[in-house]
Short mmCIF file of C-alpha atoms and ligand atoms in Angstrom, two decimals:
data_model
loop_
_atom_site.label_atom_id
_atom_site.label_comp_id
_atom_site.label_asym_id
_atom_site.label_seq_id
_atom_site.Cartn_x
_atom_site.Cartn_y
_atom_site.Cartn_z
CA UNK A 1 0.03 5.91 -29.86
CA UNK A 2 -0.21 3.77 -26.74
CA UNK A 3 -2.27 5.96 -24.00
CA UNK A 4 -1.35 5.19 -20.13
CA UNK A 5 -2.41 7.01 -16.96
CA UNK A 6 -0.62 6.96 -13.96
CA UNK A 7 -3.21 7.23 -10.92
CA UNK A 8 -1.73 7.87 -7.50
CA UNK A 9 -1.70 9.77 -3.98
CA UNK A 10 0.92 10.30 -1.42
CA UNK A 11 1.63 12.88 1.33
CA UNK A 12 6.01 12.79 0.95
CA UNK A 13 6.37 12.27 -2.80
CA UNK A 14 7.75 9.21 -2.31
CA UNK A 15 5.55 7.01 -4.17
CA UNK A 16 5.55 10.44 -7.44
CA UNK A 17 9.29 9.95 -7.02
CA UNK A 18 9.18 6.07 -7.77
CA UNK A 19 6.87 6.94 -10.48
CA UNK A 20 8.72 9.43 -12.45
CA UNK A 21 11.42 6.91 -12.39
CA UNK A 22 9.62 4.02 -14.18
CA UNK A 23 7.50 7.08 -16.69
CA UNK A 24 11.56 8.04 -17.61
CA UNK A 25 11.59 4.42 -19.16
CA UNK A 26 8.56 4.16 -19.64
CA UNK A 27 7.66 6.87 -21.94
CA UNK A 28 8.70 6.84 -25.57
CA UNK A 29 7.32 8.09 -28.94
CA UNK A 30 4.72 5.56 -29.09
CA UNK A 31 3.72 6.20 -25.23
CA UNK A 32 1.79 8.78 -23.86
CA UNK A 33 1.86 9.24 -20.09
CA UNK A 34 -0.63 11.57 -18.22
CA UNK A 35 -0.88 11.67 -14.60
CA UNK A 36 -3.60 11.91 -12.34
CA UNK A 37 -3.34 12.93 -8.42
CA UNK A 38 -5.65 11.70 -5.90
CA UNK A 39 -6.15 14.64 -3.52
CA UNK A 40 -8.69 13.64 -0.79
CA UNK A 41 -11.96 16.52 0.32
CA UNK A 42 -10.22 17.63 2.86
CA UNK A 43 -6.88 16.84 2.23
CA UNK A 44 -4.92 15.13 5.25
CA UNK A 45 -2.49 17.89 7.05
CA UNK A 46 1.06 16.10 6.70
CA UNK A 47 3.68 16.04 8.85
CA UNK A 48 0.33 13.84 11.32
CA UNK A 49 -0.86 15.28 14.45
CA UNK A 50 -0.27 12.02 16.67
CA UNK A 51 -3.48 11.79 17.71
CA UNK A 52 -5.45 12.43 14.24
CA UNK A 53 -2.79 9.76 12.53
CA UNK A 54 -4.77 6.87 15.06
CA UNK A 55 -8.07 8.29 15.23
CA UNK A 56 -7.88 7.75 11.20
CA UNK A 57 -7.57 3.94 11.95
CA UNK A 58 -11.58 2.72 12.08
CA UNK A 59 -12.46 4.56 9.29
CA UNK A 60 -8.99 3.38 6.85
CA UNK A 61 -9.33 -0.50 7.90
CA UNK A 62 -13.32 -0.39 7.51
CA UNK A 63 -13.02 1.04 3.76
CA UNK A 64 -15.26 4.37 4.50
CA UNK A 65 -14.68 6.46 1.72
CA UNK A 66 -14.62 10.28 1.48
CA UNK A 67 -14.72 12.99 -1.21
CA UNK A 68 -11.53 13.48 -3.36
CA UNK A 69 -11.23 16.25 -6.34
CA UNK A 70 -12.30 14.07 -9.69
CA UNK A 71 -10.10 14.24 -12.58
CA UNK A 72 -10.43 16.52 -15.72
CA UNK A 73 -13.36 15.54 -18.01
CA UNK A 74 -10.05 15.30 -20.56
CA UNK A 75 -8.48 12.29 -18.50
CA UNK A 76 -12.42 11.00 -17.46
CA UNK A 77 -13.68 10.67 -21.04
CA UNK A 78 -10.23 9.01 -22.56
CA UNK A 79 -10.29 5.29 -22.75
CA UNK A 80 -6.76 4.21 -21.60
CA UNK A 81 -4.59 1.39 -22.85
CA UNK A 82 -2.81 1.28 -19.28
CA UNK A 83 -3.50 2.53 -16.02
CA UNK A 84 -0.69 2.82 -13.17
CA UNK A 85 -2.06 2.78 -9.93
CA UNK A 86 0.81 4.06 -7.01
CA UNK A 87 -0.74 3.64 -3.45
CA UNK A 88 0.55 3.32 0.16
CA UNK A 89 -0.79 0.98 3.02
CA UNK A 90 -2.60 2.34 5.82
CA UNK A 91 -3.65 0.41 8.43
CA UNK A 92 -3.29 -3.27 6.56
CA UNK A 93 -4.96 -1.57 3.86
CA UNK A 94 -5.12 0.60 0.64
CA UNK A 95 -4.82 4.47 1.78
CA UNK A 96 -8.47 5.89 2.32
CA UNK A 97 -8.11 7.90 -0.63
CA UNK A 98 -7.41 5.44 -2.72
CA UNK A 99 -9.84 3.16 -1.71
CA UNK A 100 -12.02 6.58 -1.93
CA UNK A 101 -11.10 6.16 -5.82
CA UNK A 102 -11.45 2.44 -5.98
CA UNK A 103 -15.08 2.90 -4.42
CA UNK A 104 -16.21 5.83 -6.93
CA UNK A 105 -17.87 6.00 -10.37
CA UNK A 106 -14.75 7.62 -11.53
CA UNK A 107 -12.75 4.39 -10.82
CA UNK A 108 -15.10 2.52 -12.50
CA UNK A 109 -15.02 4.49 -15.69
CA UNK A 110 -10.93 4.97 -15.76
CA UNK A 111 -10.01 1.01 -14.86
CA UNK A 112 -13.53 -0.86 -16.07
CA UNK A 113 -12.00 -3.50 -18.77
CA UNK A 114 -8.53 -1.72 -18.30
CA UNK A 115 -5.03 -3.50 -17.72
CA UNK A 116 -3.69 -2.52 -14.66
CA UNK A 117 -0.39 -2.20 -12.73
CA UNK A 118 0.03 -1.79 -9.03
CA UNK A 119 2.72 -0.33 -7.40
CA UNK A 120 2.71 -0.09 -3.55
CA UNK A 121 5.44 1.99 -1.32
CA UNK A 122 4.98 1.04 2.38
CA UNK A 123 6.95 0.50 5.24
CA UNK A 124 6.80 -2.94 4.75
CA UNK A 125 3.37 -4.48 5.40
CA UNK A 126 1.42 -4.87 1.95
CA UNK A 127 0.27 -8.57 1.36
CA UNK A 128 -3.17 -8.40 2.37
CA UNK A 129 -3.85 -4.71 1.40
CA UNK A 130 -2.68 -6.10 -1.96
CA UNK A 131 -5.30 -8.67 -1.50
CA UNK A 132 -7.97 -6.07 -0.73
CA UNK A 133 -6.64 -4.14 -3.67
CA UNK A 134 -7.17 -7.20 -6.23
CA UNK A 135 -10.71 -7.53 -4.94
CA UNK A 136 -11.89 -4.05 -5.52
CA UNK A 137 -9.97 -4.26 -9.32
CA UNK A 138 -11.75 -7.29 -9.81
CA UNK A 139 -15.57 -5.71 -8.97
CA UNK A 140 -14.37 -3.29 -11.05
CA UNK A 141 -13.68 -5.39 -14.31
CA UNK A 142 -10.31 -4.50 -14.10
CA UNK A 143 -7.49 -6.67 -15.34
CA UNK A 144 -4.67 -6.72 -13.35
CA UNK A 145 -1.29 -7.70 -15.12
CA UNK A 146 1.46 -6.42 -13.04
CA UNK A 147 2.58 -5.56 -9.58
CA UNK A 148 5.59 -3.93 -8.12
CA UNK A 149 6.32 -3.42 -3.77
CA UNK A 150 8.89 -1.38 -2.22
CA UNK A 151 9.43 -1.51 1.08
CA UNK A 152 11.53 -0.04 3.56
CA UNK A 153 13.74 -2.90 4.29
CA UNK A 154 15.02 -2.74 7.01
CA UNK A 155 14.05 -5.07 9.77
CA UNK A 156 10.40 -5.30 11.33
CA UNK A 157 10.73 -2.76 14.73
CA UNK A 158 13.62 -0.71 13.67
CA UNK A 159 11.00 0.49 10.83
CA UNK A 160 8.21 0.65 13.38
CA UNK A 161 10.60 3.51 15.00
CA UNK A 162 11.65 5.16 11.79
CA UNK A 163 8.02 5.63 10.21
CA UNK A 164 6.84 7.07 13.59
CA UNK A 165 9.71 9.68 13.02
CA UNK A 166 8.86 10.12 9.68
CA UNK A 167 5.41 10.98 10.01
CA UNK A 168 5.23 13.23 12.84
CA UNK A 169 7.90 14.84 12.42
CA UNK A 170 7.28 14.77 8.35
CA UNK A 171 11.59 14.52 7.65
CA UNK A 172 12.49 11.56 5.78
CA UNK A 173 16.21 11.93 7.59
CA UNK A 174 18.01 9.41 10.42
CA UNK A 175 15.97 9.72 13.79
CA UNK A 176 18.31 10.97 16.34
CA UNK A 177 20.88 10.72 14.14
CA UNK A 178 21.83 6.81 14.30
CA UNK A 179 18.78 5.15 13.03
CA UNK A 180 18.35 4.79 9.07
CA UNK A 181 16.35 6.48 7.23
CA UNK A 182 12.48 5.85 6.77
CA UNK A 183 10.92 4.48 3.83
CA UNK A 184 12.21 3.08 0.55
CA UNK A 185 15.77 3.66 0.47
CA UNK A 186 16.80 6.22 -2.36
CA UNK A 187 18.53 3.34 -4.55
CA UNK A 188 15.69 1.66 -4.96
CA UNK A 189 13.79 4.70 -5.61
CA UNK A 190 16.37 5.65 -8.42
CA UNK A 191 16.31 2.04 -9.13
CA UNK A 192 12.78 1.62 -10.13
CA UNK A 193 13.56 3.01 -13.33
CA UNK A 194 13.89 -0.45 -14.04
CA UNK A 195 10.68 -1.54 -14.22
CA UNK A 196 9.53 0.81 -17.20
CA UNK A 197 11.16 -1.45 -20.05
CA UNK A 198 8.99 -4.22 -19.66
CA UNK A 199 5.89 -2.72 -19.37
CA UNK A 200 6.66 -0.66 -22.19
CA UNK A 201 7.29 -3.79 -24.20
CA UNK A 202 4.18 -5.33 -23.39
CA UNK A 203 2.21 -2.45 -23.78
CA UNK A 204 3.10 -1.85 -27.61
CA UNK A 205 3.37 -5.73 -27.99
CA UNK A 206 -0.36 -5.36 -26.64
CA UNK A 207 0.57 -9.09 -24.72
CA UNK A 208 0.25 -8.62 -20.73
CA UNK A 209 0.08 -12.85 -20.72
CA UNK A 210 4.32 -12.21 -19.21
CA UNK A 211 4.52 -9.25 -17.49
CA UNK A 212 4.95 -9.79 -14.15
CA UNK A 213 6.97 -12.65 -14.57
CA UNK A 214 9.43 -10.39 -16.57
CA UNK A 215 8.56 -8.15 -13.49
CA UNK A 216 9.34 -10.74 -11.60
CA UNK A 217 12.87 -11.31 -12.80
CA UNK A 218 13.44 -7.62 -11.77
CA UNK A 219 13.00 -8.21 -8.02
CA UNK A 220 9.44 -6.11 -8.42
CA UNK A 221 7.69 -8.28 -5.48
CA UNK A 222 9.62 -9.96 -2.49
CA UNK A 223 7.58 -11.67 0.04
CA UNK A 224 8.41 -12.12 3.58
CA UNK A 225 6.81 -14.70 4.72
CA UNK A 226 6.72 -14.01 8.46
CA UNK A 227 5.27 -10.40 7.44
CA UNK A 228 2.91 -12.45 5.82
CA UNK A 229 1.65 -14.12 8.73
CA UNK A 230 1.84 -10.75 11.00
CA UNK A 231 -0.34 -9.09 8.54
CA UNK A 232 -3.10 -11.60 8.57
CA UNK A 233 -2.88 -12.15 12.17
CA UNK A 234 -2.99 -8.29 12.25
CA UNK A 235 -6.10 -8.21 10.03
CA UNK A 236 -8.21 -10.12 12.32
CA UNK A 237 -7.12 -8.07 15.41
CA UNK A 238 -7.94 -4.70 13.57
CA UNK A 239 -11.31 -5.89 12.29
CA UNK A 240 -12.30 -6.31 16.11
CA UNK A 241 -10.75 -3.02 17.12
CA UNK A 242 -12.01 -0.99 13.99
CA UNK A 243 -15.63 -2.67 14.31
CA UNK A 244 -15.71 -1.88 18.45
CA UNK A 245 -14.68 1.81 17.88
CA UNK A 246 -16.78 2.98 15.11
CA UNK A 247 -19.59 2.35 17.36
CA UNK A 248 -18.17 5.16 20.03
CA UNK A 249 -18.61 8.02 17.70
CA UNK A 250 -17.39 10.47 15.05
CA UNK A 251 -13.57 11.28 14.73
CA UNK A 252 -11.97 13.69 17.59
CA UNK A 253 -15.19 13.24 19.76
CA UNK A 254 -13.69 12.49 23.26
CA UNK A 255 -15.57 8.82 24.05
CA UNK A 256 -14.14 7.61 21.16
CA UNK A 257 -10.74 9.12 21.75
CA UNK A 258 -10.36 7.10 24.99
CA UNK A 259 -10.76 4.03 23.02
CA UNK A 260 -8.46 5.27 20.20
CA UNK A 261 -5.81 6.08 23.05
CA UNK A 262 -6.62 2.21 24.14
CA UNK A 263 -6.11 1.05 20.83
CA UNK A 264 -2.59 3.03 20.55
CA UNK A 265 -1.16 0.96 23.57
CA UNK A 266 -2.71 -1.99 21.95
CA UNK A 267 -0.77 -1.53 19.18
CA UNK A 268 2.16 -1.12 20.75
CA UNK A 269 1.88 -4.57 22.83
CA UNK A 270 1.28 -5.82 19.48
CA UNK A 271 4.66 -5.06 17.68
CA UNK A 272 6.52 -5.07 20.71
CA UNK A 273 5.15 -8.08 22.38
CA UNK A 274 2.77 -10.25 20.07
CA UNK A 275 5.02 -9.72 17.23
CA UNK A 276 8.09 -12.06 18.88
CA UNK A 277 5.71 -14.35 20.35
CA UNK A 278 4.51 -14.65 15.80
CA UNK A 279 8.02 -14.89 15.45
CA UNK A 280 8.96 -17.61 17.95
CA UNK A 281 6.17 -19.51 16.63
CA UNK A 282 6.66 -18.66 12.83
CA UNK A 283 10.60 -19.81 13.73
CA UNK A 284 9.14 -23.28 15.64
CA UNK A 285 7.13 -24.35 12.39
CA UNK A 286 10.00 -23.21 9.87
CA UNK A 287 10.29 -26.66 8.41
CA UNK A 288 6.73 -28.22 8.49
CA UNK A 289 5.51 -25.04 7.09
CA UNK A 290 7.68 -25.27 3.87
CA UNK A 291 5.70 -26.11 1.25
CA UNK A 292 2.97 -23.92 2.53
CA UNK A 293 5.80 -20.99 2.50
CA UNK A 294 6.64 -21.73 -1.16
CA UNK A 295 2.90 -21.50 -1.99
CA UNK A 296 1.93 -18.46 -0.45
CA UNK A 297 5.61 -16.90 -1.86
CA UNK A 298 4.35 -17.57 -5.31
CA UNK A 299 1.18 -16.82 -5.11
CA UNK A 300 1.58 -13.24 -3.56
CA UNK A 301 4.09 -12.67 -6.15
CA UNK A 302 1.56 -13.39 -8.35
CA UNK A 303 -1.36 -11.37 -9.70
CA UNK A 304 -3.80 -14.05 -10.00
CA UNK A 305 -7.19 -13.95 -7.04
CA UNK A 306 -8.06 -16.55 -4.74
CA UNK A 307 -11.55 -15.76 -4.49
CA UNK A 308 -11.67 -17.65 -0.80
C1 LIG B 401 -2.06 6.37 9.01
C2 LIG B 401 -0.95 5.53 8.41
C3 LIG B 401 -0.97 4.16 8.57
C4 LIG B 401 0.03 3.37 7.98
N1 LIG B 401 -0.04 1.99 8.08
C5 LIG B 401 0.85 1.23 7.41
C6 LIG B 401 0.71 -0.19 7.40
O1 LIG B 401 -0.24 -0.78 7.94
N2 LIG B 401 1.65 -0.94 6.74
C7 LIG B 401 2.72 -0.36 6.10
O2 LIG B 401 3.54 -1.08 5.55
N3 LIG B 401 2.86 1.00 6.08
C8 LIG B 401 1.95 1.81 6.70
N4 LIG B 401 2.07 3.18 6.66
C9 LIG B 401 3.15 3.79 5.85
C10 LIG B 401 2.62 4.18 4.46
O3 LIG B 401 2.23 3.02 3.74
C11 LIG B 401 3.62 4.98 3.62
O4 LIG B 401 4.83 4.32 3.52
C12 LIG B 401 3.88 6.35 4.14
O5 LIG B 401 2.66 6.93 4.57
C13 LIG B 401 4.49 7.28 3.07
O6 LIG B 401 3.68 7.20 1.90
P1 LIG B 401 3.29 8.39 0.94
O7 LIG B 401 4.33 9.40 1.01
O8 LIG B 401 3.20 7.78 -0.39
O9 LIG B 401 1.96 8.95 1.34
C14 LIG B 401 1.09 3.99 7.26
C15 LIG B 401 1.11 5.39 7.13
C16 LIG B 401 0.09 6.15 7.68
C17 LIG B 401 0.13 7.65 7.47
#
């Protein structure tokens, strides 16, 4: 009997719901799945209070962790032959809980010399929180074989709107009626069932060496690669912003909310202005940049580490 645990958080279900799909496939007589839920010390109120969903930001993009409910001493003392790891993005980078997980002895026990498969559900920025994610399963001994991203995919700002909708107002439904719907679109989430057959097969063949190219094959990873240049540009803007306001004080305290409130419009000059200007630019070097597209397309495909 092959023993796999599914680790994983989320506030809407969405990223349980993709889950489920791939355990329907995934599961069999020779496959055990048991599942373990991340729920963070406090736990985060869902639908956000606007103001508590950017005063989060320092603290997500600088990797602070926080307390989170360990699992049973069942699931903590069984050695696993898989482990599924769902997460979301926030800020450019794994969910605080999760990196709360990644950071703890209890991560270290449950993936240390463990394959591993990733599965990310974001609106639609996940390259370098991916990268940040390899990193951590790497210190941890971890062996990655697999990775799987759904997105919302629909284009850049019209999913900037949609999320805000979705996460104040906690209703995955059309925003005023006429835009689409938030997230990962419900065919995809059905869809994902898809993705339990092959790493069922490699799990009993005890062979990882092909899974994510079989993954692969199943449209489990597309990159964009102007996202891919937003999100790094983005990284370097958020270190400077995360690293300034951290040093104005706790959460909610009301010096550091001014610069929070800064940060907000910041953001939104970003997407709204910066953003095009990445665009124009990413547009203007579409041909010279080629061969450095192809590279970058495989390699975040991939689930090999550039240790750089
Ligand atoms: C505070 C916060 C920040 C987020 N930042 C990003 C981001 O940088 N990139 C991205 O693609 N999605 C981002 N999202 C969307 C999430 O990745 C995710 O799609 C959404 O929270 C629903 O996930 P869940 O139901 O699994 O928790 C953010 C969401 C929250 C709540």
């Amino acid at each position: 009997m092959k023993e796999v645990l599914i680790v994983y958080y989320s506030q809407t279900g969405q990223i349980f719901d993709i889950l489920s799909n791939i355990e329907s496939t995934l599961k069999s007589e020779e496959v055990n799945i048991t599942y373990y839920k991340i729920v963070a010390e406090p736990e985060y109120v869902f639908p956000w209070d606007a103001q508590k969903f950017y005063d989060i930001f320092p603290e997500s993009f600088l990797e602070i962790p926080h307390d989170f409910h360990p699992p049973s001493p069942e699931i903590l003392n069984k050695k696993y032959d898989l482990v599924i790891l769902g997460y979301q993005v926030w800020y450019l980078t794994p969910s605080r809980p999760i990196i709360s997980f990644l950071k703890s002895q209890v991560a270290q026990q449950l993936l240390g010399n463990t394959p591993v498969v990733t599965l990310v559900a974001c609106r639609n920025m996940w390259i370098q929180a991916q990268e940040k994610m390899k990193k951590h399963l790497a210190s941890l001994n971890a062996n990655l074989v697999g990775h799987i991203a759904l997105v919302d995919r629909n284009i850049n700002h019209i999913s900037v709107i949609t999320i805000q909708h979705w996460m104040l107002k906690g209703k995955k439904d059309r925003f005023l009626g006429i835009f689409p719907k938030p997230g990962v679109s419900e065919e995809e989430i059905t869809g994902s069932s898809k993705f339990g057959t092959p790493i069922r097969e490699a799990l009993i063949a005890n062979d990882f060496t092909e899974l994510q190219e079989n993954l692969l094959k199943l449209d489990a990873v597309l990159v964009n690669p102007y996202l891919v240049r937003t999100d790094e540009r983005g990284n370097v803007l958020f270190s400077k912003w995360a690293n300034l306001i951290i040093k104005k004080g706790k959460p909610g305290e009301p010096k550091r909310l001014k610069w929070i409130g800064l940060f907000k419009y910041y953001l939104l000059f970003a997407i709204w202005v910066i953003a095009p200007i990445v665009f124009v630019v990413f547009l203007l070097t579409y041909l010279p940049m080629t061969r450095k597209r192809k590279k970058e397309r495989n390699y975040y495909s991939s689930v090999a580490l550039n240790e750089s």
